[in-house]
Amino acid sequence: MSAFYPGKRLSTKGERCTVRYVGEVKGKQGQWLGVEWDDPTRGKHSGTHEGYEYFKCRSSHPKAGSFLRPSATWDQSRTFLEALRTKYAAIETGDNAAAAQNAIRISGKEAEEVGFEKIARQQAQLHNLRIVVLDDLLVRAYDGTETTSDGLDHIQEICPNITDLDLGRNLFETLSEISDICDRLPKLKFLRLDANRLRDVAGRAESTVFASGLAQITSASLDHMLCTGEELETLLGRMPSIRDLSASSNQLGSLDDCGLPYTLTSLTLEDNNFTSLEDVKRLTKSSPLLKTLNLKNNQITSTFKDQQRTESFTLPETIVDVDLAYNNITSWGIINELASTIAGLKHLRIAHNPLFSSLRSADGKPMTSADGYMLTIARLPQLETLNYSKITDKERLNSESYYLSQIGRELSLAPKEKENEILCAHPRWKELCEEYGEPKIERQTESGIDPNSLAARLLECTIYSPAAAHLSTLPNEQNPLVVEIPKSCSIYKVHGVIGRRLGLEPTQLRLTLETGEKDRVDMATWNGVEAWDSDEEEAESVGEEWKEREEELVAGTRPLGTFVDGQKARIRVELKAGIGIRECRDL
């Protein structure tokens, strides 16, 4: 294999990258390397230069790629044992400290200890290591020519007790390299490979006595590796004992093409591209033992991919712990459906979703995050903790009572024909009514006004006077006076209210209610059965035998509301003979 090839891992000035292209670039002299940076903000483009695509980056970042000369200064890679000694051999243990107290001194100066004793103490220190972190140390297992004594063969001899190993952010290219290291660590259980960009995740068929290396792993972190679903499935196929997996930040949008291990009990898929719970429905078949599912910081908005809902689904009933924080949930739909989609759910994190920053009550009033907390509890009867807080019996009682009252309020503010639609959005309505009793529903009138509100007890009266042509202080038809008068006001009081507003004596006013309806001219004298005549229809059509229906509001004790149906009235004010103007204050 040549010195540079697609998939080769390199590092320059501490910045890691993967070769995606080797060759010429139009308009430039010589050979170039097209690379994709591990830190995508380090690049300049996506692999396209002057309109021509030379390579594609795995990262979705628009500027993850660059062109570099092969002659650039490259950082030297390390073997596993070189990295191990660099980080851990020089650390002074308690035994080393004790030895330092008994160090040989010549002329007041401590003599440096050399030879087999110092080496033996360092080796003993490495031998006892259990948790080892070798991230970002330019590690590779070998470069294809590893035959030195510092290679793979001495790993088990030098550090056989490692149980937890972090090899993240290094220069591995194939799963085989990683497997060859793990094969020589007989006690290894926890493996972290974060941000390693492998060109080959299949590895090779196991044929040595160290075949159990990856097979014994029970917990793995594969974050930021930019694995596809198929690659993730292939890689995990080498870990048949895995129970705890993190595959965050891999740009995964669905698990439809990724069969995860049957043995999984905990799965973390943070910071991917999932938009619905349906994107992970394959877990029901692939991982029926799952208990914890972390989908934090995705783009989830709903249960289903689209509103058509071609078929229902459920996630494993064994799941009890779910994290949906920092998603894009804007409605209660997905929360209502959690009870049936994840039947065993007991612990939920759902904070920092847009829904809880824009909550409104049925009458449009803003609600607090505490209200959102209560409404979430009430919608999920099986929940035991919410956002890490234990739900007490008192909290559940208060939350469910509050939720039921909110549903009742929503029903009261909506017309009867909207009832089924509203109740469909509250699947716990019937259950809560059986538990706490159905709240009293006091619906709005046809006008859309709450009959118990102040607005329902007021009439909007539009007042004008034909006399405005002679008396400029009076309102005319073009600029009427609009006054709100309680329906319970007697006509006596109505005269007084209008008189004061117009600056006139109430006794000099004649008030006429214009109903907006029409009566036939002869209805006042008609006392018998009227025969139908088609000519009368024609007369009606041209308005010859009809007149506006009016009713004089004669001062008395009768309430104004008994004259009017609805919330508005039009009153004409006429002046009786001999009226004078007086000053009066406004109401």
XYZ file of C-alpha atoms in Angstrom:
587
model
C 0.000 0.000 0.000
C 1.309 3.477 -0.899
C 2.215 6.035 1.739
C -1.110 7.844 1.238
C -4.455 6.266 0.401
C -8.177 6.955 1.037
C -8.939 6.143 4.644
C -5.435 6.781 5.977
C -5.436 8.556 9.318
C -3.040 11.460 9.795
C -2.339 14.233 12.248
C -0.634 17.572 11.717
C 0.032 20.023 14.519
C -2.290 18.000 16.751
C -5.244 18.154 14.321
C -6.437 14.717 13.175
C -7.795 14.046 9.701
C -8.695 11.251 7.296
C -7.466 11.078 3.707
C -10.417 11.049 1.284
C -8.606 11.786 -1.999
C -5.105 11.402 -3.438
C -4.315 13.013 -6.773
C -4.185 16.186 -8.803
C -6.325 19.286 -8.388
C -7.292 21.265 -11.458
C -5.328 24.490 -11.712
C -2.796 23.373 -9.074
C 0.586 21.738 -9.570
C 1.620 18.375 -8.182
C -0.131 15.835 -5.987
C -2.610 16.780 -3.292
C -4.337 15.068 -0.405
C -8.008 15.761 0.082
C -8.628 15.340 3.805
C -11.622 15.461 6.137
C -10.825 16.974 9.517
C -12.040 15.400 12.742
C -12.792 18.974 13.830
C -15.018 20.081 10.934
C -14.543 23.774 11.720
C -10.879 23.355 10.737
C -11.702 22.854 7.036
C -12.504 25.120 4.094
C -14.963 23.184 1.920
C -16.889 19.909 1.604
C -14.593 18.303 -0.984
C -15.696 20.467 -3.891
C -13.221 22.949 -5.371
C -14.176 25.460 -8.045
C -17.335 23.533 -8.894
C -15.739 20.082 -9.154
C -16.281 17.440 -6.471
C -13.037 15.612 -5.681
C -14.318 13.761 -2.609
C -17.202 13.612 -0.147
C -16.909 14.174 3.557
C -18.778 11.979 5.981
C -19.512 14.929 8.209
C -22.565 16.984 7.303
C -20.625 20.144 8.142
C -20.242 22.259 4.972
C -16.543 22.951 5.582
C -15.039 19.748 6.947
C -12.559 19.256 4.059
C -9.282 20.722 2.882
C -6.463 20.038 0.411
C -2.986 19.472 1.858
C 0.371 18.684 0.316
C 1.742 15.175 0.979
C 4.950 16.910 2.061
C 3.222 18.538 5.044
C 4.699 17.914 8.494
C 2.860 14.951 9.978
C 2.751 14.013 13.656
C 4.368 10.663 14.485
C 1.966 7.945 15.597
C 2.534 5.773 18.668
C 1.961 2.138 19.426
C -0.282 1.162 22.310
C 2.597 0.439 24.671
C 4.439 3.641 23.726
C 1.360 5.648 24.619
C 0.872 3.653 27.814
C 4.428 4.316 29.000
C 4.280 7.981 27.970
C 1.244 8.590 30.122
C 1.588 6.184 33.046
C 5.152 4.941 33.551
C 6.466 8.276 34.805
C 3.694 8.715 37.393
C 5.059 8.303 40.880
C 3.065 5.892 43.005
C 3.011 5.638 46.766
C 5.800 3.040 46.595
C 7.856 5.392 44.440
C 7.369 8.173 46.975
C 8.566 5.886 49.767
C 11.579 4.924 47.709
C 12.359 8.593 47.138
C 12.603 9.106 50.892
C 15.346 6.446 50.995
C 17.082 7.697 47.822
C 20.886 7.659 47.719
C 22.396 11.145 48.064
C 25.937 12.118 47.114
C 27.237 15.532 48.216
C 23.671 16.536 49.065
C 22.337 15.652 45.626
C 19.986 12.770 44.914
C 21.473 10.178 42.574
C 19.169 9.130 39.740
C 18.147 5.502 39.980
C 18.862 3.530 36.836
C 18.881 -0.052 35.765
C 16.611 -2.969 36.400
C 15.140 -1.810 39.748
C 13.588 1.355 38.291
C 12.331 -0.479 35.258
C 10.867 -3.227 37.418
C 8.999 -0.673 39.534
C 7.580 0.992 36.420
C 6.534 -2.355 35.026
C 4.814 -3.245 38.291
C 2.956 0.065 38.134
C 1.688 -0.683 34.615
C 0.857 -4.229 35.635
C -1.631 -2.968 38.234
C -3.461 -0.525 35.979
C -7.176 -1.164 35.658
C -8.581 2.041 34.152
C -6.499 3.361 31.271
C -7.188 6.523 29.256
C -5.100 6.865 26.088
C -7.310 9.269 24.173
C -5.781 11.793 21.772
C -2.295 10.247 21.871
C -1.941 9.426 18.126
C -2.209 5.700 18.863
C -2.141 2.997 16.214
C -1.691 -0.678 16.978
C 0.824 -1.009 14.144
C 1.644 0.324 10.713
C 1.652 -3.069 9.071
C 5.294 -3.769 9.937
C 5.037 -4.117 13.714
C 7.641 -6.711 14.720
C 9.549 -4.964 17.523
C 9.538 -5.983 21.179
C 7.421 -2.922 21.877
C 4.573 -4.322 19.804
C 1.474 -6.355 20.467
C 3.067 -9.457 21.935
C 4.042 -7.781 25.219
C 0.716 -6.108 25.995
C -0.703 -8.953 28.080
C 2.595 -9.346 29.905
C 2.863 -5.650 30.811
C -0.758 -4.639 31.573
C -2.992 -7.712 31.948
C -5.379 -6.182 34.507
C -6.947 -3.426 32.410
C -10.757 -3.550 32.645
C -11.633 -0.092 31.310
C -9.859 1.296 28.229
C -10.308 4.617 26.420
C -8.777 4.694 22.925
C -10.794 7.641 21.686
C -9.573 10.320 19.227
C -6.628 8.347 17.867
C -5.386 7.201 14.458
C -6.808 3.694 14.131
C -7.973 2.797 10.633
C -9.430 -0.684 11.017
C -11.324 -2.638 13.619
C -8.628 -5.308 13.348
C -6.066 -2.960 14.942
C -8.358 -2.359 17.897
C -9.248 -6.014 18.137
C -5.577 -7.014 18.251
C -5.098 -4.824 21.311
C -8.271 -5.995 23.044
C -7.393 -9.628 22.365
C -4.395 -9.220 24.685
C -6.382 -7.702 27.564
C -8.176 -10.697 29.148
C -10.082 -8.644 31.757
C -11.289 -5.849 29.480
C -15.002 -5.022 29.835
C -15.364 -1.317 28.999
C -14.111 0.119 25.694
C -14.293 3.696 24.365
C -13.544 4.356 20.703
C -15.014 7.857 20.403
C -14.034 9.899 17.309
C -12.014 7.167 15.637
C -12.831 7.222 11.919
C -12.425 3.638 10.670
C -12.225 2.736 6.971
C -12.871 -0.932 7.808
C -15.272 -1.923 10.586
C -15.557 -5.590 9.622
C -12.147 -6.666 10.853
C -10.952 -10.127 9.993
C -12.187 -13.554 10.949
C -10.936 -14.528 14.385
C -8.498 -17.435 14.194
C -6.187 -16.996 17.165
C -6.241 -17.881 20.826
C -7.083 -14.233 21.557
C -10.407 -14.497 19.799
C -12.364 -13.332 22.871
C -11.042 -9.731 22.885
C -14.069 -7.798 21.610
C -16.434 -10.643 22.443
C -15.998 -9.977 26.175
C -16.844 -6.252 25.978
C -20.001 -5.399 27.975
C -19.925 -1.607 27.604
C -18.809 0.416 24.570
C -18.819 4.074 23.526
C -18.773 4.696 19.762
C -19.581 8.422 19.751
C -18.511 10.765 16.908
C -17.309 7.903 14.703
C -19.679 8.890 11.855
C -20.659 5.254 11.354
C -23.616 4.469 9.123
C -26.322 2.174 10.426
C -24.907 -0.771 8.474
C -21.365 -0.123 9.753
C -22.608 0.162 13.312
C -24.398 -3.174 13.005
C -21.265 -4.803 11.555
C -19.008 -3.418 14.264
C -21.344 -4.423 17.065
C -21.577 -7.894 15.585
C -18.091 -8.402 17.026
C -19.362 -7.596 20.542
C -21.938 -10.302 21.306
C -21.850 -9.617 25.072
C -22.459 -5.876 24.980
C -25.138 -4.510 27.307
C -24.409 -0.790 27.486
C -23.886 1.156 24.233
C -23.414 4.820 23.372
C -23.530 5.768 19.679
C -24.082 9.517 19.949
C -23.180 12.124 17.303
C -23.144 9.707 14.364
C -25.662 11.584 12.175
C -28.082 8.647 12.426
C -31.594 9.445 11.211
C -33.127 5.975 11.535
C -32.369 2.498 12.856
C -34.254 0.812 10.017
C -30.951 -0.398 8.521
C -29.232 -1.097 11.833
C -29.939 -4.209 13.856
C -28.525 -3.572 17.305
C -27.461 -6.424 19.624
C -30.125 -8.500 21.341
C -28.206 -8.193 24.625
C -28.509 -4.386 24.975
C -30.065 -3.071 28.178
C -28.923 0.574 27.892
C -28.687 2.629 24.684
C -27.565 6.250 24.273
C -28.215 7.924 20.912
C -27.750 11.584 21.806
C -27.112 14.291 19.234
C -28.206 12.362 16.140
C -30.813 13.235 13.507
C -33.899 11.354 14.695
C -37.154 13.274 14.186
C -39.682 10.781 15.630
C -39.888 7.782 17.936
C -40.814 5.739 14.884
C -37.195 6.165 13.712
C -36.068 3.780 16.465
C -38.963 1.307 16.333
C -36.658 -1.495 15.165
C -35.461 -1.718 18.761
C -38.600 -3.723 19.521
C -37.286 -6.601 17.427
C -33.525 -6.164 17.752
C -33.192 -5.284 21.451
C -36.157 -6.598 23.466
C -34.198 -6.440 26.755
C -33.618 -2.670 26.593
C -34.269 -0.755 29.834
C -32.757 2.694 29.253
C -33.107 4.762 26.071
C -31.393 8.158 25.779
C -32.522 10.270 22.792
C -31.425 13.619 24.171
C -30.564 16.491 21.824
C -32.077 15.101 18.628
C -34.778 16.721 16.476
C -37.731 14.665 17.690
C -41.126 16.311 17.319
C -43.626 13.454 17.305
C -44.268 9.739 17.709
C -44.779 9.078 13.998
C -42.735 10.107 10.974
C -45.783 11.655 9.321
C -49.363 12.418 10.253
C -50.786 9.533 8.189
C -49.772 6.931 10.805
C -49.834 3.963 8.459
C -49.514 1.538 11.366
C -49.075 1.750 15.122
C -45.993 0.455 16.898
C -44.577 0.058 20.379
C -41.058 0.158 21.742
C -39.822 -2.635 24.054
C -42.018 -2.973 27.131
C -38.853 -3.438 29.178
C -37.888 0.237 28.716
C -38.399 2.115 31.989
C -36.081 5.108 31.547
C -36.266 7.581 28.620
C -34.498 10.895 27.966
C -36.157 13.249 25.438
C -34.635 16.501 26.694
C -33.386 19.130 24.236
C -35.508 17.964 21.299
C -38.053 19.854 19.197
C -41.314 18.833 20.898
C -43.904 21.579 20.393
C -47.198 19.812 21.221
C -48.652 17.409 23.768
C -49.326 14.678 21.178
C -46.092 12.727 21.642
C -46.364 12.976 25.446
C -49.934 11.658 25.413
C -48.774 8.725 23.278
C -45.798 7.776 25.456
C -48.073 5.804 27.769
C -49.002 3.405 24.971
C -45.796 3.573 22.895
C -43.549 2.812 25.890
C -45.838 0.916 28.235
C -43.232 0.363 30.963
C -42.051 3.979 31.178
C -41.327 5.101 34.759
C -38.580 7.714 34.482
C -38.650 10.559 31.953
C -36.520 13.602 31.150
C -38.202 16.018 28.781
C -37.008 19.486 29.804
C -35.752 22.125 27.355
C -38.287 21.463 24.616
C -40.054 24.376 22.868
C -43.432 23.207 24.209
C -42.593 24.272 27.758
C -41.455 27.780 26.839
C -44.657 28.671 24.975
C -47.437 27.067 27.032
C -50.873 28.671 26.941
C -54.050 27.827 28.787
C -57.336 27.226 26.980
C -58.228 30.918 27.294
C -54.855 32.030 25.925
C -53.154 32.977 29.175
C -49.404 32.170 29.459
C -48.465 29.220 31.659
C -45.286 28.625 33.648
C -42.803 25.757 33.471
C -44.310 24.524 36.753
C -47.675 24.231 34.966
C -45.975 22.224 32.214
C -44.431 19.945 34.840
C -47.868 19.249 36.368
C -49.558 18.677 33.011
C -46.845 16.184 32.012
C -47.274 14.228 35.233
C -51.044 14.133 34.767
C -50.779 12.776 31.221
C -48.544 9.843 32.223
C -50.085 7.864 35.076
C -47.254 5.321 35.312
C -44.489 7.920 35.721
C -42.418 7.794 38.944
C -39.828 10.495 38.246
C -39.833 13.489 35.913
C -36.672 15.441 35.079
C -34.868 13.577 37.882
C -37.480 14.590 40.499
C -39.498 11.948 42.323
C -43.257 12.368 41.887
C -45.004 12.273 45.253
C -48.612 11.162 45.761
C -49.568 14.742 46.586
C -47.958 16.037 43.366
C -49.849 13.487 41.308
C -53.151 14.353 42.986
C -52.642 18.076 42.417
C -51.417 17.572 38.862
C -54.309 15.375 37.782
C -56.906 17.629 39.406
C -55.361 20.649 37.730
C -55.238 18.894 34.343
C -58.890 17.849 34.639
C -59.911 21.423 35.407
C -57.985 22.630 32.366
C -59.808 20.157 30.115
C -63.126 21.325 31.569
C -62.160 24.920 30.919
C -61.231 24.099 27.316
C -64.600 22.385 26.786
C -66.431 25.356 28.292
C -64.779 27.761 25.892
C -65.563 25.682 22.802
C -68.856 24.957 21.052
C -70.558 21.605 21.602
C -69.603 20.279 18.162
C -65.902 20.576 19.059
C -66.198 18.309 22.098
C -65.072 15.037 20.468
C -62.097 16.722 18.839
C -60.994 18.178 22.158
C -61.425 14.929 24.097
C -59.356 13.046 21.500
C -56.471 15.316 22.493
C -56.913 14.278 26.138
C -56.970 10.448 26.262
C -57.072 10.415 30.087
C -60.342 12.409 30.272
C -62.612 9.469 31.018
C -60.180 7.907 33.485
C -59.716 11.169 35.375
C -63.474 11.818 35.473
C -63.973 8.389 37.067
C -61.292 9.200 39.621
C -62.178 12.793 40.504
C -65.643 13.375 39.052
C -66.523 15.175 35.827
C -66.018 18.954 36.043
C -68.971 21.276 35.374
C -68.998 22.393 31.746
C -70.405 25.904 31.253
C -70.184 26.493 27.538
C -70.110 29.750 25.691
C -73.205 31.107 24.031
C -73.545 31.047 20.260
C -71.983 34.494 20.185
C -68.837 32.977 21.612
C -69.098 34.826 24.942
C -68.964 33.140 28.295
C -72.463 33.565 29.797
C -70.908 34.138 33.220
C -68.572 36.864 32.053
C -69.061 40.621 32.357
C -69.136 40.876 28.558
C -72.234 38.655 28.480
C -74.074 41.092 30.768
C -73.393 44.178 28.668
C -75.047 45.488 25.502
C -73.018 47.400 22.968
C -75.358 50.244 22.065
C -74.769 52.307 18.934
C -76.512 55.684 19.369
C -77.199 58.372 16.768
C -79.645 61.234 16.249
C -81.226 62.660 13.067
C -81.129 66.014 14.848
C -77.347 66.051 14.507
C -77.822 68.015 11.296
C -79.103 70.949 13.403
C -77.235 70.305 16.652
C -73.552 69.525 16.072
C -73.041 68.166 19.581
C -75.167 65.105 18.788
C -73.745 61.920 17.161
C -74.818 61.230 13.587
C -75.072 57.982 11.604
C -71.573 58.333 10.248
C -70.019 58.984 13.664
C -72.318 57.366 16.232
C -71.786 57.198 19.955
C -71.038 53.659 21.208
C -71.931 52.970 24.824
C -71.916 49.712 26.809
C -75.038 49.448 28.983
C -75.881 46.545 31.311
C -78.778 44.428 30.079
C -80.357 44.666 33.511
C -80.721 48.479 33.241
C -84.339 49.664 33.224
C -85.435 51.906 30.372
C -85.637 54.723 32.952
C -81.902 54.360 33.557
C -81.186 53.994 29.838
C -82.774 57.399 29.249
C -80.651 58.840 32.033
C -77.403 57.281 30.739
C -77.944 58.493 27.175
C -79.129 61.931 28.345
C -75.989 62.445 30.425
C -73.730 61.314 27.588
C -75.428 63.702 25.166
C -75.755 66.590 27.624
C -79.563 66.566 27.290
C -82.476 66.282 29.686
C -83.607 62.599 29.738
C -87.272 63.675 29.788
C -86.848 65.419 26.436
C -85.591 62.293 24.632
C -87.499 59.819 22.505
C -85.502 56.553 22.157
C -86.281 54.106 19.376
C -84.706 50.639 19.064
C -83.934 49.718 15.443
C -84.120 45.927 15.308
C -82.732 45.492 11.805
C -85.718 43.299 10.934
C -88.628 44.059 8.591
C -92.432 43.867 8.935
C -95.095 43.898 6.209
C -96.949 47.175 6.030
C -100.401 45.579 6.489
C -99.458 43.291 9.407
C -100.782 45.750 11.943
C -104.333 45.456 10.583
C -104.248 41.765 9.536
C -106.481 39.482 11.630
C -107.187 36.455 9.443
C -105.653 33.813 7.252
C -103.728 35.321 4.406
C -103.800 33.737 0.943
C -100.570 33.426 -0.910
C -100.155 35.643 -3.971
C -97.133 35.502 -6.250
C -97.464 39.239 -6.876
C -96.669 39.804 -3.212
C -93.353 38.019 -3.609
C -92.467 40.430 -6.358
C -93.481 43.328 -4.142
C -91.241 41.923 -1.411
C -88.343 41.665 -3.796
C -88.492 45.375 -4.588
C -89.296 46.382 -0.963
C -92.655 48.046 -1.661
C -94.748 46.448 1.148
C -92.137 46.098 3.929
C -90.784 48.486 6.519
C -88.121 48.455 9.236
C -89.302 47.030 12.538
C -88.796 49.530 15.333
C -89.766 49.684 18.969
C -89.974 52.793 21.076
C -88.173 52.511 24.391
C -90.719 54.177 26.655
C -89.339 55.069 30.077
C -90.288 52.351 32.556
C -88.942 49.572 34.744
C -88.604 46.976 32.001
C -84.908 45.881 31.551
C -83.202 46.816 28.314
C -82.065 43.207 27.807
C -85.646 42.050 27.279
C -85.866 44.098 24.096
C -82.725 42.726 22.466
C -81.505 39.304 21.311
C -77.741 39.218 21.183
C -75.065 41.592 22.369
C -75.632 44.671 20.220
C -78.381 47.301 19.879
C -78.923 50.323 17.627
C -80.826 53.239 19.225
C -82.100 56.330 17.454
C -82.462 59.479 19.582
C -85.065 62.064 18.666
C -85.710 65.330 20.464
C -89.064 66.379 21.824
C -90.245 69.937 21.276
C -88.872 72.592 23.648
C -85.611 70.834 24.518
C -82.741 72.831 25.890
C -79.070 72.067 26.273
C -77.478 71.680 29.679
C -73.995 70.890 30.770
C -73.381 67.528 32.275
C -70.421 65.396 33.033
C -69.567 62.158 31.187
C -70.323 58.844 32.775
